[in-house]
């Protein structure tokens, strides 16, 4: 095992004056961190502290911040020595004031936010804005220059770091993992990164597992784990860790510097070996990692009111939380701040002194200014062919095809055209072991699945240089893609619909990030997060109830309208049109729901493009009224299976009750149902009523939970006229048609509902109702005897 003694033998590159300056920079960061938490006045301690100088609400997290700041200081020195490019990913994102302080001392903060000036007044504004109304959040949020990871919801730091490194061959990503975060499931899975990071074409991730021993209420598991066990665990995951620990700042700085130099040298040697050798040879390697043990709340008050605070969980947030009305606590804060000697850190004007300013890297080499953390600065358009290349030649309602297969062909050609000299590119598909299952396997005509582990002769479409990222973890797929996008790339996350809920919270957090990023002019737009849900609830009849759930739609609908888009294409050509749009879009989260099984096809490429541009449209060929005629009832559908059932219902009504005037509407852009003031895609009332009429009953066959449509049409004229049938949590292993029967979305249920809700009773309505009920009874008997659907259902096509 590598111990501190073994990494401190060669310190020739770190002289005593280097250490002195770095410790002073660290003092400045710690001072600014404490000031942001506590002070609303007297920012540079130019007079004795008084109660009026203390904020009325003390918010923020001190415990992790000194460790984060120490790492930042030493990485800056490494950047200056090597000229390398680094991103700093802060897993313990609650240490936000430390990263804000770093961006301020580097000068980036004042460049981006000119009102936070580099003087005493600017320091005061920096303090007053932190965790304050009209100010900035407490975490390493989107407002923090250099951040691609807020670190509020724990578990995703290492996944984001891995994604950011992919296809950035010269980039280094320092990823600080807190020992609280290390207890989460997503982070535990993230340690597998060495099996997927290719030193030939990818950047490097340097995990720094910061073990300060405690989370908010007690000790952490890794904090109480021995060094031997920690090293063994990380080695088992493909890392080569070194341990640095201590509570003496001078010694820990020296040891951590040596560990960082060692890690940098290992990475450079690994790159040289990988990029200078035979490209056909598989590279066996371990990536460096650092286990850093320092006290929680380091350099803060050791004890308060006789109770130890430093190096305990009590320093996690605000060590002195009861200052107001407590002069003794105010005195402790005064002494704490004075320990950092602010009079020696800032000159008379309040600006950082010159010899410390000189320590910051210059320009884009600053971690707070790097374009790799503002990915829109690096973004290039994808080479996408004309969609006619992949379009299906459709015989309306008769042609059958796997609707996602053309998307795989489109992505295949994107991969082929998007290759850089180092074998990388700017596009990747991320999928939990389901690329072929989701009918996207055409991508394997161009590239392979990526794996850095040993290969076997029986492996197929698997190589170290493959660029399809398959790992059986929705968290990793989503996290890698998010990091990949935020550092200036493009991609798609494809997964089974039900299991997208595994990473739903990650998606929600990404929406929140983009929502605030859109308000920051300095944040350049990034490529959208594109989520393709296949193997949907309606056609997971072979897997059963656990695989049946459309919940991600409901998770995203209430979120930021400037970000969220939900697409429900009815067929392959419509899916192609949507995918093309989504791959070209920026700053959105696009949810595309399209089943992988063979389905009837309805629209030509031109018709599909027109429908997608409109968001929804009347299908005159499926209606029995003219465009300007008032219907008796509207049948609407959103989603592939609901569209088929709604069309079959419309055909039943046409055959049995031709006097009933039916308009058929298909909705592909779900957000268009919202009023125009609630979403950029929302329809005006006049457009909405042109589709659905002002007052006629609407029978809506919907892919997801019915409540979603009711939520969207709330506020429209007479929303109670919308009668929505959708997934109602009825599922099992059964036949495809039985799934729609169980959830009462079948053609027979829809036809009965249309007759029941219609304002007029056409001749033979009762006969059609009886026929539908009889067919439902026949269906139930038939599938139990024959174990498949009725031929008239199974082989149904549109006859018009």
Tab-separated table of C-alpha atoms in Angstrom, residues 218-443:
chain	number	residue	atom	x	y	z
A	218	UNK	CA	-22.722	10.979	12.306
A	219	UNK	CA	-19.742	9.072	10.965
A	220	UNK	CA	-19.374	7.746	7.444
A	221	UNK	CA	-18.684	4.156	6.451
A	222	UNK	CA	-15.498	4.934	4.539
A	223	UNK	CA	-14.432	7.336	7.275
A	224	UNK	CA	-14.275	4.352	9.628
A	225	UNK	CA	-12.750	1.993	7.041
A	226	UNK	CA	-9.035	1.233	7.300
A	227	UNK	CA	-6.560	2.521	4.751
A	228	UNK	CA	-5.723	-1.059	3.786
A	229	UNK	CA	-9.347	-1.865	3.015
A	230	UNK	CA	-9.885	1.409	1.153
A	231	UNK	CA	-6.873	0.812	-1.068
A	232	UNK	CA	-7.934	-2.787	-1.692
A	233	UNK	CA	-11.445	-1.699	-2.622
A	234	UNK	CA	-10.311	0.963	-5.077
A	235	UNK	CA	-7.735	-1.346	-6.626
A	236	UNK	CA	-10.455	-3.924	-7.190
A	237	UNK	CA	-12.312	-1.315	-9.243
A	238	UNK	CA	-9.335	-0.497	-11.467
A	239	UNK	CA	-7.658	2.392	-9.601
A	240	UNK	CA	-4.142	2.787	-8.235
A	241	UNK	CA	-4.731	4.786	-5.045
A	242	UNK	CA	-2.362	6.622	-2.726
A	243	UNK	CA	-3.333	7.717	0.787
A	244	UNK	CA	-2.632	11.203	2.148
A	245	UNK	CA	-3.702	12.023	5.674
A	246	UNK	CA	-3.003	14.361	8.554
A	247	UNK	CA	-4.057	17.488	10.403
A	248	UNK	CA	-0.863	19.557	10.125
A	249	UNK	CA	-1.472	21.864	7.138
A	250	UNK	CA	2.183	22.178	6.156
A	251	UNK	CA	2.726	18.432	6.050
A	252	UNK	CA	-0.575	17.648	4.341
A	253	UNK	CA	0.087	20.270	1.675
A	254	UNK	CA	3.459	18.697	0.952
A	255	UNK	CA	2.012	15.198	0.860
A	256	UNK	CA	-0.941	16.110	-1.323
A	257	UNK	CA	1.313	17.981	-3.739
A	258	UNK	CA	3.476	14.881	-4.076
A	259	UNK	CA	0.374	12.749	-4.664
A	260	UNK	CA	-0.896	15.127	-7.348
A	261	UNK	CA	2.485	15.167	-9.106
A	262	UNK	CA	2.594	11.378	-8.974
A	263	UNK	CA	-0.912	11.147	-10.414
A	264	UNK	CA	-0.122	13.576	-13.206
A	265	UNK	CA	3.023	11.653	-14.133
A	266	UNK	CA	1.121	8.353	-14.147
A	267	UNK	CA	-1.560	9.767	-16.420
A	268	UNK	CA	0.970	11.235	-18.831
A	269	UNK	CA	2.852	7.946	-18.975
A	270	UNK	CA	-0.375	6.067	-19.580
A	271	UNK	CA	-1.314	8.419	-22.399
A	272	UNK	CA	2.098	8.138	-24.009
A	273	UNK	CA	1.965	4.365	-23.882
A	274	UNK	CA	-1.595	4.157	-25.195
A	275	UNK	CA	-1.189	6.692	-27.978
A	276	UNK	CA	2.208	5.576	-29.142
A	277	UNK	CA	1.548	1.859	-29.349
A	278	UNK	CA	-0.282	-0.484	-31.681
A	279	UNK	CA	-3.916	0.710	-31.896
A	280	UNK	CA	-5.076	-2.898	-32.223
A	281	UNK	CA	-3.586	-3.839	-28.862
A	282	UNK	CA	-5.745	-3.650	-25.781
A	283	UNK	CA	-4.330	-1.452	-23.050
A	284	UNK	CA	-4.098	-2.842	-19.521
A	285	UNK	CA	-3.934	0.038	-17.101
A	286	UNK	CA	-4.894	1.481	-13.758
A	287	UNK	CA	-5.810	5.111	-13.264
A	288	UNK	CA	-4.404	6.971	-10.253
A	289	UNK	CA	-6.625	7.973	-7.342
A	290	UNK	CA	-6.095	9.756	-4.044
A	291	UNK	CA	-7.614	8.970	-0.658
A	292	UNK	CA	-7.388	12.170	1.392
A	293	UNK	CA	-8.057	12.125	5.138
A	294	UNK	CA	-8.253	15.542	6.817
A	295	UNK	CA	-10.357	16.808	9.727
A	296	UNK	CA	-13.882	17.984	9.074
A	297	UNK	CA	-14.138	21.706	9.686
A	298	UNK	CA	-10.340	21.984	9.572
A	299	UNK	CA	-8.956	25.279	10.992
A	300	UNK	CA	-12.371	26.203	12.372
A	301	UNK	CA	-13.280	26.473	16.074
A	302	UNK	CA	-12.029	23.365	17.818
A	303	UNK	CA	-14.667	23.520	20.529
A	304	UNK	CA	-17.771	25.596	21.223
A	305	UNK	CA	-19.273	25.789	24.712
A	306	UNK	CA	-16.977	23.003	25.823
A	307	UNK	CA	-18.065	20.612	23.062
A	308	UNK	CA	-15.622	19.547	20.343
A	309	UNK	CA	-16.701	20.793	16.927
A	310	UNK	CA	-13.664	20.465	14.653
A	311	UNK	CA	-13.178	16.912	13.382
A	312	UNK	CA	-16.774	15.994	14.257
A	313	UNK	CA	-20.113	16.106	12.467
A	314	UNK	CA	-20.928	19.330	14.382
A	315	UNK	CA	-18.738	21.276	11.933
A	316	UNK	CA	-20.701	20.050	8.907
A	317	UNK	CA	-22.744	23.223	8.453
A	318	UNK	CA	-22.428	26.312	10.658
A	319	UNK	CA	-20.150	25.656	13.666
A	320	UNK	CA	-21.322	28.844	15.405
A	321	UNK	CA	-25.027	28.928	14.736
A	322	UNK	CA	-26.173	30.973	17.745
A	323	UNK	CA	-24.129	34.151	17.478
A	324	UNK	CA	-27.011	36.615	17.709
A	325	UNK	CA	-27.358	37.514	21.364
A	326	UNK	CA	-24.265	35.517	22.349
A	327	UNK	CA	-21.185	37.761	22.754
A	328	UNK	CA	-18.990	34.763	23.556
A	329	UNK	CA	-19.777	33.176	20.201
A	330	UNK	CA	-19.193	36.494	18.461
A	331	UNK	CA	-15.736	36.589	20.048
A	332	UNK	CA	-15.002	33.062	18.828
A	333	UNK	CA	-15.940	34.136	15.292
A	334	UNK	CA	-13.679	37.190	15.595
A	335	UNK	CA	-10.744	35.009	16.620
A	336	UNK	CA	-11.517	32.480	13.916
A	337	UNK	CA	-11.454	35.094	11.178
A	338	UNK	CA	-8.370	36.845	12.574
A	339	UNK	CA	-6.493	33.535	12.440
A	340	UNK	CA	-6.401	33.887	8.638
A	341	UNK	CA	-4.747	37.359	8.895
A	342	UNK	CA	-6.954	39.159	6.357
A	343	UNK	CA	-4.840	42.319	6.720
A	344	UNK	CA	-1.956	40.396	5.110
A	345	UNK	CA	-4.111	38.855	2.383
A	346	UNK	CA	-5.863	41.950	1.031
A	347	UNK	CA	-4.329	45.360	0.391
A	348	UNK	CA	-5.705	48.697	1.510
A	349	UNK	CA	-8.285	48.741	-1.292
A	350	UNK	CA	-9.447	45.242	-0.431
A	351	UNK	CA	-7.812	43.566	-3.399
A	352	UNK	CA	-5.886	40.305	-3.029
A	353	UNK	CA	-2.199	41.153	-2.641
A	354	UNK	CA	-0.028	40.900	-5.734
A	355	UNK	CA	2.111	37.897	-4.790
A	356	UNK	CA	-1.052	35.838	-4.238
A	357	UNK	CA	-2.779	37.092	-7.389
A	358	UNK	CA	0.229	35.804	-9.326
A	359	UNK	CA	-0.554	32.251	-8.222
A	360	UNK	CA	-3.696	31.986	-10.357
A	361	UNK	CA	-3.427	30.408	-13.808
A	362	UNK	CA	-4.093	32.714	-16.702
A	363	UNK	CA	-7.086	32.975	-19.011
A	364	UNK	CA	-8.846	29.737	-19.897
A	365	UNK	CA	-6.364	27.725	-17.840
A	366	UNK	CA	-8.202	28.890	-14.733
A	367	UNK	CA	-10.537	26.133	-13.581
A	368	UNK	CA	-13.210	28.776	-13.055
A	369	UNK	CA	-12.849	29.941	-16.670
A	370	UNK	CA	-12.144	26.724	-18.575
A	371	UNK	CA	-14.285	26.229	-21.685
A	372	UNK	CA	-14.567	22.546	-20.765
A	373	UNK	CA	-16.916	23.625	-17.963
A	374	UNK	CA	-18.822	25.938	-20.286
A	375	UNK	CA	-19.316	23.358	-23.002
A	376	UNK	CA	-21.262	25.535	-25.392
A	377	UNK	CA	-17.988	27.283	-26.189
A	378	UNK	CA	-16.698	23.999	-27.652
A	379	UNK	CA	-19.913	22.728	-29.240
A	380	UNK	CA	-19.937	21.805	-32.939
A	381	UNK	CA	-22.933	20.841	-35.034
A	382	UNK	CA	-23.473	17.154	-35.696
A	383	UNK	CA	-23.220	15.853	-39.275
A	384	UNK	CA	-26.753	14.508	-39.827
A	385	UNK	CA	-27.810	13.250	-43.233
A	386	UNK	CA	-31.063	14.130	-44.951
A	387	UNK	CA	-33.830	12.146	-43.285
A	388	UNK	CA	-35.000	10.731	-46.603
A	389	UNK	CA	-31.932	8.482	-46.305
A	390	UNK	CA	-33.717	6.572	-43.558
A	391	UNK	CA	-37.395	7.269	-44.243
A	392	UNK	CA	-39.809	4.371	-44.663
A	393	UNK	CA	-41.924	4.045	-47.770
A	394	UNK	CA	-45.296	3.778	-46.078
A	395	UNK	CA	-48.551	2.188	-47.146
A	396	UNK	CA	-50.730	3.964	-44.639
A	397	UNK	CA	-51.803	1.797	-41.722
A	398	UNK	CA	-50.642	-1.376	-43.483
A	399	UNK	CA	-46.842	-1.209	-43.478
A	400	UNK	CA	-45.325	-2.729	-40.330
A	401	UNK	CA	-41.858	-1.862	-39.063
A	402	UNK	CA	-39.809	-1.615	-35.870
A	403	UNK	CA	-40.150	2.100	-35.296
A	404	UNK	CA	-36.825	2.710	-33.560
A	405	UNK	CA	-34.708	0.874	-36.133
A	406	UNK	CA	-34.308	3.896	-38.490
A	407	UNK	CA	-33.067	5.933	-35.524
A	408	UNK	CA	-30.260	3.416	-35.138
A	409	UNK	CA	-29.394	3.892	-38.795
A	410	UNK	CA	-29.310	7.665	-38.347
A	411	UNK	CA	-26.989	7.352	-35.328
A	412	UNK	CA	-24.828	4.852	-37.226
A	413	UNK	CA	-24.126	7.480	-39.862
A	414	UNK	CA	-23.548	10.180	-37.255
A	415	UNK	CA	-20.893	7.947	-35.708
A	416	UNK	CA	-19.344	7.348	-39.132
A	417	UNK	CA	-19.139	11.031	-40.004
A	418	UNK	CA	-18.161	12.194	-36.534
A	419	UNK	CA	-14.637	10.827	-36.102
A	420	UNK	CA	-11.642	12.843	-34.970
A	421	UNK	CA	-7.987	12.077	-35.643
A	422	UNK	CA	-7.541	10.481	-32.211
A	423	UNK	CA	-10.406	8.046	-32.829
A	424	UNK	CA	-12.860	10.003	-30.742
A	425	UNK	CA	-15.744	12.199	-31.775
A	426	UNK	CA	-18.472	14.418	-30.414
A	427	UNK	CA	-21.392	11.975	-30.225
A	428	UNK	CA	-22.111	8.897	-28.123
A	429	UNK	CA	-25.045	6.616	-27.428
A	430	UNK	CA	-25.475	5.574	-23.791
A	431	UNK	CA	-27.638	2.547	-23.050
A	432	UNK	CA	-27.948	-0.032	-20.241
A	433	UNK	CA	-27.062	-3.205	-22.149
A	434	UNK	CA	-30.031	-2.766	-24.496
A	435	UNK	CA	-28.798	-1.192	-27.726
A	436	UNK	CA	-29.707	-4.196	-29.857
A	437	UNK	CA	-32.798	-4.949	-27.798
A	438	UNK	CA	-33.976	-1.416	-28.504
A	439	UNK	CA	-33.439	-2.025	-32.261
A	440	UNK	CA	-30.625	0.511	-32.465
A	441	UNK	CA	-28.049	-2.109	-33.452
A	442	UNK	CA	-27.230	-0.428	-36.761
A	443	UNK	CA	-24.711	1.641	-34.785
